[in-house]
C-alpha positions as CSV (number, residue, x, y, z in Angstrom):
1,M,10.1,13.8,52.7
2,R,7.3,12.7,50.5
3,C,5.1,15.6,51.6
4,R,8.0,18.0,50.8
5,R,8.2,16.5,47.3
6,W,4.6,16.9,46.6
7,R,4.6,20.5,48.0
8,L,7.4,21.3,45.6
9,C,5.4,19.7,42.7
10,L,2.4,21.9,43.6
11,L,4.7,25.0,43.5
12,I,6.3,24.0,40.2
13,L,3.3,22.8,38.2
14,P,1.2,26.0,38.0
15,A,4.2,28.0,36.6
16,L,4.9,25.2,34.2
17,W,1.2,25.1,33.2
18,I,1.2,28.8,32.2
19,K,4.5,28.3,30.3
20,V,3.2,25.2,28.5
21,C,-0.1,26.8,27.5
22,R,1.7,29.7,26.0
23,H,4.2,27.4,24.3
24,R,1.6,25.1,22.8
25,A,-0.6,28.0,21.6
26,F,2.3,29.2,19.6
27,A,3.8,25.9,18.5
28,L,0.6,24.2,17.5
29,T,-1.1,27.0,15.5
30,P,-2.1,25.2,12.3
31,H,-1.1,26.5,9.0
32,K,-3.9,27.9,6.8
33,A,-4.3,25.8,3.7
34,A,-3.5,27.6,0.4
35,A,-6.2,27.9,-2.3
36,P,-6.3,24.5,-4.0
37,G,-4.4,24.5,-7.3
38,S,-2.7,27.9,-6.8
39,G,0.2,29.5,-4.9
40,T,3.3,31.5,-5.0
41,Y,7.0,30.5,-5.1
42,A,9.9,32.9,-5.2
43,G,7.5,35.7,-6.1
44,Q,6.1,33.8,-9.1
45,S,2.4,33.0,-9.4
46,L,1.8,29.4,-10.1
47,K,-1.4,27.5,-11.0
48,A,-2.3,23.8,-11.3
49,G,-1.3,22.6,-14.7
50,D,1.7,24.9,-15.1
51,A,5.0,23.0,-15.7
52,A,6.6,24.8,-12.8
53,W,3.8,23.9,-10.5
54,E,3.8,20.2,-11.4
55,G,7.6,20.1,-11.3
56,L,7.9,21.5,-7.8
57,Q,5.4,19.2,-6.2
58,L,5.3,21.3,-3.2
59,N,3.1,21.4,-0.2
60,L,1.7,25.0,-0.2
61,T,0.4,27.0,2.7
62,T,-0.8,30.6,2.7
63,D,2.6,32.3,3.3
64,R,5.0,29.4,3.1
65,V,6.0,26.8,0.6
66,F,7.6,23.5,1.8
67,S,9.7,21.1,-0.2
68,Q,10.1,17.7,1.3
69,R,13.4,18.7,2.8
70,D,12.0,21.9,4.2
71,L,9.2,20.0,5.9
72,Q,11.5,17.4,7.3
73,R,13.7,20.2,8.7
74,E,10.8,22.0,10.3
75,V,9.5,18.7,11.9
76,E,13.0,17.9,13.2
77,D,13.3,21.4,14.7
78,S,9.9,21.1,16.3
79,M,10.8,17.7,17.7
80,A,14.1,18.9,19.1
81,S,12.4,21.8,20.9
82,R,9.7,19.4,22.2
83,L,12.3,16.9,23.5
84,L,14.4,19.6,25.1
85,A,11.3,20.9,27.0
86,R,10.2,17.4,28.0
87,D,13.7,16.4,29.2
88,A,14.0,19.5,31.3
89,F,10.7,18.8,33.0
90,D,11.6,15.1,33.4
91,R,14.9,16.1,35.2
92,V,12.8,18.0,37.7
93,M,10.4,15.1,38.2
94,V,13.3,12.6,38.6
95,T,14.7,14.8,41.3
96,V,11.4,15.3,43.1
97,H,9.6,12.0,42.4
98,G,12.4,9.6,41.6
99,R,11.3,8.9,38.0
100,S,10.3,10.7,34.8
101,T,6.6,11.8,34.3
102,Y,6.4,10.0,30.9
103,Q,7.6,6.7,32.4
104,S,5.2,7.1,35.3
105,I,2.3,7.6,33.0
106,L,3.2,4.7,30.8
107,D,3.6,2.4,33.8
108,G,0.0,3.3,34.8
109,V,-1.3,1.9,31.5
110,D,-2.8,-1.6,31.8
111,P,-0.4,-3.7,29.7
112,P,-2.7,-6.7,29.0
113,R,-5.5,-4.4,27.8
114,L,-3.1,-2.3,25.6
115,M,-1.4,-5.4,24.3
116,A,-4.8,-7.0,23.4
117,A,-5.5,-3.9,21.3
118,R,-2.1,-4.1,19.6
119,R,-2.7,-7.8,18.8
120,E,-6.1,-6.9,17.3
121,M,-4.5,-4.2,15.1
122,L,-1.8,-6.6,13.8
123,S,-4.4,-9.3,13.1
124,F,-5.3,-7.1,10.1
125,L,-2.0,-7.8,8.4
126,P,-2.4,-9.8,5.2
127,S,-0.9,-13.3,5.1
128,G,2.3,-14.2,3.4
129,P,5.7,-12.5,3.1
130,L,5.3,-8.8,3.7
131,R,7.4,-5.7,3.7
132,V,6.0,-3.6,6.6
133,L,6.8,-0.1,7.8
134,E,6.0,0.8,11.4
135,V,5.8,4.5,11.9
136,G,6.7,5.6,15.5
137,V,8.1,2.2,16.3
138,G,9.7,3.4,19.5
139,V,13.1,2.7,20.9
140,E,14.5,0.7,23.8
141,T,11.6,-0.8,25.8
142,W,9.0,1.4,24.1
143,A,8.9,-0.8,20.9
144,S,5.9,-2.8,22.2
145,N,4.7,-4.2,18.8
146,L,8.0,-5.9,17.9
147,P,7.2,-9.3,19.6
148,L,3.7,-9.4,18.0
149,Y,4.7,-9.5,14.3
150,P,4.1,-12.9,12.5
151,P,6.8,-14.8,10.8
152,G,7.6,-13.8,7.2
153,V,7.6,-10.0,7.9
154,S,10.4,-7.8,6.8
155,L,10.0,-4.8,9.1
156,V,11.3,-1.3,8.8
157,G,10.9,0.7,12.0
158,L,10.8,4.5,11.8
159,D,11.1,6.8,14.8
160,P,12.6,10.3,15.3
161,E,14.4,9.1,18.4
162,V,16.3,6.3,16.7
163,S,20.1,6.6,17.2
164,A,23.2,4.6,16.3
165,D,23.4,3.1,19.8
166,A,19.7,2.3,20.2
167,T,18.9,-1.3,21.5
168,W,15.8,-3.3,20.8
169,P,15.3,-5.8,23.7
170,K,11.8,-6.7,22.6
171,K,12.8,-7.7,19.1
172,P,12.5,-11.5,18.5
173,R,15.6,-13.2,17.1
174,G,13.9,-14.3,13.8
175,L,12.5,-10.9,12.9
176,D,14.0,-9.2,9.9
177,F,14.2,-5.6,11.3
178,Q,15.8,-2.4,10.3
179,A,15.6,0.9,12.2
180,V,15.5,4.2,10.4
181,R,15.4,7.7,11.9
182,G,12.7,9.8,10.4
183,W,9.3,11.6,10.8
184,A,5.8,10.6,9.8
185,E,5.3,13.9,7.9
186,A,8.3,13.3,5.6
187,L,8.8,9.5,5.1
188,P,12.2,8.8,3.6
189,F,10.9,6.1,1.2
190,A,9.9,5.9,-2.4
191,D,6.3,5.6,-3.5
192,N,4.7,2.1,-3.4
193,S,7.4,0.7,-1.1
194,F,5.4,-1.3,1.5
195,D,2.7,-3.9,1.7
196,A,1.5,-2.5,5.0
197,V,2.1,0.5,7.3
198,V,1.5,0.2,11.0
199,A,1.1,3.2,13.3
200,S,-0.1,2.8,16.9
201,L,-0.6,5.9,19.1
202,V,1.1,8.1,16.5
203,L,-1.4,10.6,15.0
204,C,-1.9,12.1,18.5
205,S,1.7,13.2,18.6
206,V,2.7,14.2,15.0
207,R,2.6,17.9,14.2
208,E,0.6,17.5,10.9
209,P,-1.7,14.4,11.0
210,D,-3.1,15.0,7.5
211,T,0.4,15.3,6.1
212,A,1.4,12.1,7.9
213,L,-1.6,10.2,6.4
214,R,-0.8,11.5,2.9
215,E,2.8,10.2,3.4
216,I,1.5,6.8,4.6
217,A,-0.8,6.5,1.6
218,R,2.1,7.4,-0.7
219,V,4.5,4.7,0.4
220,L,1.8,2.0,0.4
221,K,1.6,-0.3,-2.6
222,P,-1.8,-0.4,-4.3
223,G,-4.1,-2.5,-2.2
224,G,-1.7,-2.2,0.8
225,R,-3.0,-1.7,4.3
226,Y,-2.6,1.0,6.8
227,L,-3.1,-0.5,10.3
228,F,-3.9,1.9,13.1
229,L,-4.5,2.1,16.9
230,E,-5.2,5.5,18.3
231,H,-6.9,7.3,21.2
232,I,-9.4,10.0,20.3
233,R,-11.3,12.9,21.8
234,A,-14.2,11.9,24.0
235,P,-17.7,12.8,23.0
236,T,-18.9,16.3,23.4
237,G,-20.6,17.0,26.7
238,S,-19.0,14.1,28.6
239,A,-17.0,14.5,31.8
240,L,-14.1,12.9,30.1
241,R,-14.1,15.4,27.3
242,W,-14.0,18.3,29.8
243,Q,-11.1,16.6,31.6
244,Q,-9.2,16.2,28.3
245,E,-9.6,19.8,27.5
246,V,-8.3,20.9,30.9
247,L,-5.4,18.4,30.9
248,H,-4.5,18.8,27.2
249,P,-1.6,21.4,27.4
250,L,0.2,19.7,30.3
251,H,-0.4,16.2,28.9
252,A,1.1,17.3,25.5
253,F,4.1,18.8,27.3
254,C,4.8,15.8,29.5
255,C,3.9,13.0,27.0
256,N,6.0,13.6,23.9
257,G,3.5,16.0,22.3
258,C,0.5,13.7,22.7
259,R,-2.7,15.7,22.1
260,L,-5.8,14.5,24.0
261,T,-8.2,16.5,21.9
262,R,-7.5,15.3,18.4
263,Q,-10.1,13.3,16.4
264,Q,-8.0,10.7,14.5
265,D,-11.0,8.8,13.4
266,R,-12.2,11.9,11.4
267,S,-8.7,12.4,10.0
268,I,-8.7,8.8,8.7
269,L,-12.2,9.1,7.2
270,R,-11.3,12.5,5.6
271,A,-8.3,10.8,4.0
272,H,-10.6,8.2,2.6
273,S,-13.0,10.9,1.3
274,E,-10.0,12.5,-0.4
275,Q,-9.2,9.2,-2.1
276,L,-5.9,8.6,-0.3
277,F,-7.4,5.3,0.7
278,T,-9.9,3.3,-1.3
279,A,-11.7,1.8,1.7
280,V,-11.7,1.7,5.5
281,P,-13.1,-1.8,6.1
282,V,-12.6,-1.7,9.9
283,L,-12.8,1.3,12.2
284,K,-13.8,0.1,15.6
285,H,-14.5,2.5,18.5
286,Y,-14.1,1.1,22.0
287,L,-13.5,2.2,25.6
288,C,-10.1,1.2,27.2
289,H,-10.9,1.6,30.9
290,G,-7.8,2.1,33.0
291,D,-6.1,4.2,30.3
292,W,-7.5,7.5,31.5
293,P,-7.5,10.1,30.1
294,C,-7.0,8.3,26.8
295,T,-10.1,6.1,27.4
296,T,-11.8,6.5,24.0
297,Q,-9.8,4.6,21.3
298,I,-10.1,3.3,17.8
299,V,-8.5,0.3,16.0
300,G,-8.8,-0.8,12.4
301,Y,-7.3,-0.6,8.9
302,A,-7.6,1.3,5.6
303,V,-6.7,0.1,2.1
304,A,-4.6,2.1,-0.3
């Protein structure tokens, strides 16, 4: 029976690979940035300094202009499409293999090693009472950071898969916790709302990492901290880098849109160079053996 299951997998996977490659090539085509300080809206030419430009406060791209609501709608549509595809694939794998692909991959991660990295990330939280936002908090048993928060934290957990009937079995009894459905690229909070923002293994999955970082910087209070834990692309010329390039389309399809080939460390440093963050005191690179193909990882924090 097991041989039959694996033969069926071998028949299904090549067809899915072709479909996924085509799908990702279309869905992940990045928008070209508009010329800084200029753009068009409703046929009207706008320039930086114009009252209309300043009043709109829009995120401009070459052919499209997004308001906050437009961006949230696009991210939501993209997420819905992604989850639909993932769920369809998971139903096949549950039938063939007895469990979903995403669950199987997560079960293969070394929990002590990953939890040690999470503890190191949360050790960068300032002391004292804090209002903290965790972007991509996860739902059900995925919310791995919840038991690690220190006392005195008021936590808001944001995730696109939060629902009214979601449960949080890992939440400690004393933790002040509120769950909110939302997306990293369009955070539903006012400016300067949080003392710290936590995001672990998030930038690999969001559609627009630079937009997500701008949103994180926006909701942080001056001097607030952005705590991060991410896996990154392996060095050029390494065997792991080649493996990541080959596996990238299927991995993104099966693992909630997670991209193996992104360079989150560069994105964070670029955000610093653009003065979204005043400093990046800690950005530590390390190898997390056993988490293949996400072996190269970073942990640290930036200051708003």
